[in-house]
Short mmCIF file of C-alpha atoms in Angstrom, two decimals:
data_model
loop_
_atom_site.label_atom_id
_atom_site.label_comp_id
_atom_site.label_asym_id
_atom_site.label_seq_id
_atom_site.Cartn_x
_atom_site.Cartn_y
_atom_site.Cartn_z
CA ILE A 1 -3.52 68.09 7.48
CA GLY A 2 -0.53 70.04 6.23
CA ALA A 3 -1.62 73.11 8.18
CA LEU A 4 -2.05 71.09 11.37
CA ALA A 5 1.38 69.54 10.87
CA MET A 6 2.91 73.00 10.52
CA VAL A 7 1.27 74.06 13.81
CA GLY A 8 2.94 71.04 15.40
CA THR A 9 1.36 71.34 18.86
CA SER A 10 0.22 68.25 20.76
CA LYS A 11 -3.39 69.23 20.10
CA ALA A 12 -2.75 69.59 16.36
CA LEU A 13 -0.94 66.23 16.23
CA ARG A 14 -3.83 64.59 18.12
CA SER A 15 -6.18 65.83 15.40
CA ILE A 16 -3.94 64.36 12.71
CA GLU A 17 -3.79 61.05 14.59
CA VAL A 18 -7.59 60.91 14.70
CA ILE A 19 -7.79 61.57 10.95
CA TYR A 20 -5.20 58.88 10.26
CA ARG A 21 -7.06 56.27 12.32
CA LYS A 22 -10.66 57.12 11.41
CA PHE A 23 -10.09 57.26 7.65
CA ALA A 24 -7.73 54.27 7.36
CA ASN A 25 -10.42 52.21 5.65
CA LYS A 26 -13.01 54.81 4.64
CA LYS A 27 -10.67 57.16 2.77
CA PRO A 28 -7.20 55.60 2.68
CA ALA A 29 -5.67 58.41 0.58
CA ILE A 30 -6.48 60.96 3.30
CA SER A 31 -5.29 58.55 6.00
CA ALA A 32 -2.00 58.09 4.12
CA VAL A 33 -1.33 61.85 4.16
CA ALA A 34 -2.02 61.96 7.90
CA LYS A 35 0.25 58.96 8.45
CA GLU A 36 3.06 60.67 6.56
CA ALA A 37 2.71 63.77 8.76
CA LEU A 38 2.80 61.66 11.92
CA THR A 39 5.75 59.64 10.65
CA THR A 40 7.69 62.85 10.02
CA ALA A 41 6.94 64.14 13.52
CA ALA A 42 7.89 60.80 15.10
CA THR A 43 11.11 60.59 13.08
CA GLU A 44 12.17 64.02 14.26
CA LEU A 45 11.73 62.82 17.85
CA ASN A 46 13.34 59.42 17.12
CA ILE A 47 10.29 57.51 18.40
CA SER A 48 7.58 55.32 16.89
CA MET A 49 4.17 56.60 15.81
CA ASP A 50 2.54 54.79 18.72
CA GLU A 51 4.96 56.42 21.15
CA LEU A 52 4.18 59.79 19.57
CA ALA A 53 0.45 59.18 20.10
CA ASP A 54 1.22 58.42 23.76
CA ARG A 55 3.27 61.58 24.23
CA ILE A 56 0.69 63.99 22.87
CA ILE A 57 -1.91 63.11 25.52
CA PRO A 58 -1.87 66.16 27.85
CA ASP A 59 -1.24 65.89 31.60
CA PHE A 60 -2.15 69.57 32.27
CA ASP A 61 0.98 69.92 34.42
CA PHE A 62 -0.60 67.75 37.12
CA ASP A 63 1.68 66.25 39.74
CA GLY A 64 0.97 62.66 38.76
CA LEU A 65 -2.80 62.25 39.07
CA TYR A 66 -3.47 65.50 40.95
CA LYS A 67 -3.23 69.26 40.63
CA HIS A 68 -2.55 70.84 44.01
CA PHE A 69 -3.86 74.33 44.79
CA GLU A 70 -4.86 76.53 47.73
CA VAL A 71 -8.01 78.52 48.46
CA ASP A 72 -8.14 80.76 51.55
CA GLY A 73 -5.20 78.88 53.06
CA ASP A 74 -6.82 75.45 52.61
CA GLU A 75 -5.19 72.85 50.38
CA TYR A 76 -7.12 71.06 47.64
CA ARG A 77 -6.36 68.55 44.90
CA ALA A 78 -8.08 68.41 41.53
CA PHE A 79 -8.33 65.06 39.72
CA VAL A 80 -10.07 63.48 36.73
CA ASN A 81 -13.00 61.40 37.95
CA ALA A 82 -14.54 58.22 36.49
CA ASP A 83 -16.86 60.29 34.29
CA PHE A 84 -13.90 62.18 32.79
CA GLY A 85 -14.76 65.40 34.60
CA LEU A 86 -12.88 67.26 37.32
CA SER A 87 -13.50 66.65 41.01
CA PHE A 88 -11.80 68.21 44.02
CA ILE A 89 -10.56 66.81 47.35
CA ASN A 90 -9.97 68.89 50.48
CA GLU A 91 -7.55 68.23 53.35
CA SER A 92 -10.12 65.95 55.00
CA ASN A 93 -10.34 63.84 51.84
CA LYS A 94 -13.89 65.01 51.19
CA ILE A 95 -14.69 65.00 47.48
CA ARG A 96 -16.63 67.81 45.86
CA LYS A 97 -17.70 68.11 42.22
CA SER A 98 -17.41 71.89 41.98
CA VAL A 99 -14.51 74.21 42.64
CA PRO A 100 -14.25 75.44 46.24
CA PRO A 101 -15.87 78.79 47.10
CA ASN A 102 -13.58 81.81 46.71
CA THR A 103 -11.47 80.11 44.05
CA SER A 104 -9.86 82.84 41.96
CA LYS A 105 -11.31 83.70 38.55
CA GLU A 106 -8.01 82.78 36.93
CA LEU A 107 -7.99 79.29 38.48
CA LYS A 108 -11.65 78.74 37.64
CA ALA A 109 -10.90 79.64 34.02
CA GLU A 110 -7.94 77.23 34.02
CA PHE A 111 -10.10 74.37 35.31
CA LYS A 112 -12.76 75.15 32.72
CA GLU A 113 -10.16 75.03 29.98
CA ILE A 114 -8.82 71.72 31.31
CA GLU A 115 -12.32 70.18 31.30
CA THR A 116 -12.84 71.32 27.72
CA GLU A 117 -9.58 69.69 26.62
CA ILE A 118 -10.39 66.51 28.55
CA ARG A 119 -13.61 66.17 26.54
CA ASP A 120 -11.64 66.73 23.35
CA VAL A 121 -9.10 64.04 24.25
CA VAL A 122 -11.71 61.52 25.36
CA LYS A 123 -13.49 61.72 21.98
CA SER A 124 -10.57 59.93 20.33
CA GLN A 125 -9.09 57.71 23.03
CA SER A 126 -11.61 54.86 23.07
CA GLY A 127 -11.09 54.20 19.36
CA ARG A 128 -7.33 54.47 19.68
CA LEU A 129 -7.16 52.03 22.59
CA GLU A 130 -9.50 49.56 20.89
CA LYS A 131 -7.18 49.65 17.89
CA TYR A 132 -4.28 48.85 20.22
CA MET A 133 -6.20 45.84 21.54
CA LEU A 134 -6.85 44.57 18.01
CA ASP A 135 -3.25 45.27 16.93
CA GLU A 136 -1.92 43.53 20.07
CA ARG A 137 0.16 46.50 21.12
CA ARG A 138 2.37 45.79 24.12
CA TRP A 139 4.03 48.27 26.47
CA ALA A 140 7.14 47.44 28.45
CA ALA A 141 6.06 47.20 32.10
CA GLU A 142 7.71 50.48 33.11
CA ASP A 143 6.43 52.34 30.06
CA TRP A 144 2.90 51.07 30.70
CA HIS A 145 3.03 52.21 34.33
CA ASN A 146 4.37 55.65 33.42
CA PHE A 147 1.84 56.10 30.61
CA PHE A 148 -1.32 54.97 32.37
CA PHE A 149 -0.55 55.65 36.03
CA MET A 150 1.08 59.07 35.71
CA ASN A 151 -1.47 60.70 33.40
CA PRO A 152 -4.73 61.91 35.00
CA ILE A 153 -6.87 61.02 31.96
CA LEU A 154 -5.30 57.70 31.09
CA PHE A 155 -5.49 56.41 34.65
CA VAL A 156 -9.29 56.49 34.29
CA TYR A 157 -8.94 54.39 31.15
CA ALA A 158 -6.67 51.97 33.03
CA MET A 159 -9.55 51.34 35.45
CA LYS A 160 -12.04 50.81 32.61
CA LEU A 161 -10.12 48.07 30.83
CA VAL A 162 -8.85 44.55 31.50
CA TRP A 163 -5.16 43.89 31.04
CA GLY A 164 -2.80 41.05 30.28
CA VAL A 165 0.82 40.42 31.26
CA PHE A 166 2.87 38.94 28.41
CA ASP A 167 6.35 37.46 28.10
CA GLU A 168 8.88 38.36 25.41
CA ASN A 169 7.24 35.85 23.03
CA ASN A 170 3.81 37.46 23.47
CA ASN A 171 2.50 34.56 25.56
CA LEU A 172 -0.23 35.56 28.02
CA GLU A 173 0.80 34.92 31.64
CA GLN A 174 -1.68 36.84 33.80
CA VAL A 175 -4.90 38.85 33.48
CA PHE A 176 -5.78 41.69 35.82
CA TYR A 177 -7.91 44.76 36.44
CA CYS A 178 -6.93 48.04 38.10
CA THR A 179 -8.61 49.76 41.06
CA GLU A 180 -8.76 53.45 41.96
CA ASP A 181 -5.91 53.02 44.46
CA ALA A 182 -3.72 51.69 41.59
CA SER A 183 -3.79 48.10 42.88
CA LEU A 184 -3.90 45.22 40.38
CA TYR A 185 -6.03 42.09 40.93
CA ASP A 186 -6.84 38.88 39.07
CA VAL A 187 -10.27 37.30 38.64
CA ASN A 188 -10.05 35.84 42.16
CA ASP A 189 -9.09 39.25 43.64
CA ASP A 190 -5.57 38.09 44.37
CA GLU A 191 -3.05 40.92 43.96
CA VAL A 192 -0.98 40.87 40.80
CA ALA A 193 2.58 42.13 40.43
CA VAL A 194 3.93 42.88 36.95
CA PRO A 195 7.61 41.83 36.61
CA ALA A 196 9.91 44.51 35.22
CA ASP A 197 10.91 42.33 32.26
CA ARG A 198 7.34 41.68 31.13
CA PHE A 199 4.94 43.53 28.82
CA VAL A 200 1.39 44.75 29.34
CA GLY A 201 -1.41 44.99 26.79
CA ILE A 202 -5.18 45.38 26.63
CA LEU A 203 -6.67 41.91 26.84
CA HIS A 204 -8.51 40.51 23.83
CA PRO A 205 -10.99 37.79 24.89
CA ALA A 206 -9.77 35.48 22.11
CA LEU A 207 -6.66 34.89 24.23
CA LEU A 208 -8.71 33.17 26.94
CA SER A 209 -10.43 29.81 27.05
CA ILE A 210 -14.22 29.75 26.96
CA ALA A 211 -14.27 28.93 30.68
CA ASP A 212 -11.93 31.82 31.58
CA ARG A 213 -13.92 34.23 29.41
CA LYS A 214 -17.03 33.26 31.36
CA LEU A 215 -15.24 33.81 34.68
CA TRP A 216 -14.11 37.28 33.63
CA PHE A 217 -17.49 38.15 32.13
CA ASP A 218 -19.16 37.32 35.45
CA LYS A 219 -16.45 39.17 37.37
CA ILE A 220 -16.86 42.38 35.38
CA PHE A 221 -20.64 42.11 35.67
CA ASP A 222 -20.45 41.67 39.46
CA MET A 223 -18.10 44.66 39.71
CA GLN A 224 -20.53 46.71 37.62
CA LEU A 225 -17.54 47.76 35.56
CA SER A 226 -18.46 49.31 32.23
CA THR A 227 -15.43 48.94 29.98
CA ILE A 228 -14.83 51.75 27.50
CA PHE A 229 -15.50 49.37 24.60
CA PRO A 230 -16.83 45.79 24.53
CA ILE A 231 -14.33 43.20 25.68
CA PHE A 232 -16.04 40.09 27.03
CA GLU A 233 -19.30 40.95 25.25
CA ARG A 234 -17.70 40.84 21.82
CA THR A 235 -18.12 37.77 19.62
CA VAL A 236 -15.00 35.62 19.42
CA PHE A 237 -14.36 33.36 16.45
CA SER A 238 -12.06 30.37 16.69
CA VAL A 239 -10.06 29.19 13.68
CA ALA A 240 -11.01 25.71 12.49
CA ASP A 241 -8.17 23.19 12.67
CA ASP A 242 -8.29 22.58 8.93
CA GLU A 243 -7.89 26.32 8.24
CA LEU A 244 -4.93 27.03 10.53
CA GLU A 245 -2.42 27.08 7.66
CA LEU A 246 -4.69 28.91 5.20
CA ASN A 247 -5.02 32.61 4.46
CA TYR A 248 -8.79 32.44 4.08
CA THR A 249 -11.81 31.12 5.97
CA LYS A 250 -15.18 29.77 4.89
CA HIS A 251 -16.69 30.47 8.30
CA PHE A 252 -19.32 32.72 6.71
CA PHE A 253 -19.59 30.88 3.39
CA ASN A 254 -23.16 30.37 2.13
CA GLN A 255 -24.67 31.95 5.24
CA ASP A 256 -27.75 34.07 4.69
CA VAL A 257 -27.64 37.68 5.78
CA PRO A 258 -30.83 38.22 7.83
CA LYS A 259 -31.34 41.80 6.64
CA GLY A 260 -30.29 41.28 3.05
CA ALA A 261 -27.56 42.50 0.71
CA ASP A 262 -28.39 46.19 1.07
CA PHE A 263 -27.72 45.88 4.80
CA VAL A 264 -24.28 44.41 4.10
CA ASN A 265 -23.34 47.34 1.87
CA THR A 266 -24.14 49.86 4.61
CA PHE A 267 -23.13 47.79 7.65
CA LEU A 268 -19.63 46.96 6.47
CA VAL A 269 -18.92 50.56 5.50
CA LYS A 270 -19.99 51.69 8.98
CA ARG A 271 -17.53 49.13 10.35
CA ASN A 272 -14.74 50.78 8.33
CA TRP A 273 -14.64 48.28 5.45
CA LEU A 274 -13.81 49.94 2.15
CA LYS A 275 -16.02 49.00 -0.78
CA THR A 276 -13.56 48.40 -3.60
CA SER A 277 -15.87 47.19 -6.36
CA GLY A 278 -19.38 46.00 -7.14
CA ASP A 279 -21.46 45.20 -10.17
CA GLY A 280 -24.88 45.27 -8.56
CA ALA A 281 -24.93 41.53 -7.91
CA ARG A 282 -21.61 41.25 -6.09
CA SER A 283 -19.66 43.62 -3.81
CA ASN A 284 -16.05 43.41 -2.67
CA PHE A 285 -14.71 44.98 0.51
CA THR A 286 -11.30 45.34 2.12
CA LYS A 287 -10.15 46.30 5.58
CA HIS A 288 -6.65 46.99 6.85
CA PHE A 289 -5.28 45.90 10.20
CA ARG A 290 -1.97 46.64 11.89
CA ASP A 291 -1.38 49.65 9.69
CA GLY A 292 -1.84 47.66 6.49
CA LYS A 293 0.37 44.71 7.44
CA ILE A 294 -2.77 42.56 7.35
CA ILE A 295 -5.47 43.09 4.71
CA ALA A 296 -8.83 41.36 4.91
CA ASP A 297 -10.96 40.82 1.79
CA ALA A 298 -14.67 40.05 1.73
#
């Protein structure tokens, strides 16, 4: 981690960010070292760690969503497609999946390098964005637009998620999805405009009523949209009225585990719970949320 921090490139910082996030619960001591390195880098730039993570996503010097180039006098545009590979459009708007004939060796090598880095970036982004959903991260409307609509990789993610518009008190006002022409629509396919003074975040289904969750589940199914991680398929738990003011829940109390205790010990660890103690008959686990501001015990 120290060596990567000394390198200091965007790619090196992305690796540190992955270590920080992946080991937050599995190996918190390692995660803490990574967090310290990221905090130092963010402090030097006078930005937050989340903003740093946004900045180190490469745009490959694209002009917005496209890289313009010429081959034999014909103009082409390269872009990141829905499968996170490169595709190419000619002047007639015909899309091809391979580079045009007679493309120079240098340009072919550049495109190959870009595709390699895209695959590297994509490996970590789904987990990072799911964490942002769970942490309820919100972007100011302009920042969200610049981040997701001006980066060729992140625009693909924008189309593979469902979004919410929030006011300054974090109240949900609208829900929308994004199309390939950068239009925003609600569940009824009415166009949505995001006011400049509002915030945008990845929608968590717990913010919707059961009826609205069903509407959006059916909508996403009809669109054949495969979100990058489960949204409306995930189980949502509601807090019981008599537990609203408590810091614990008995929702799972005295429930049998179908696959037994051994399954719990492996399952929870795979879900990033840290086993803190156990005497053979009883095991204790912890998990951190929102960078340790919330700690869950089981």
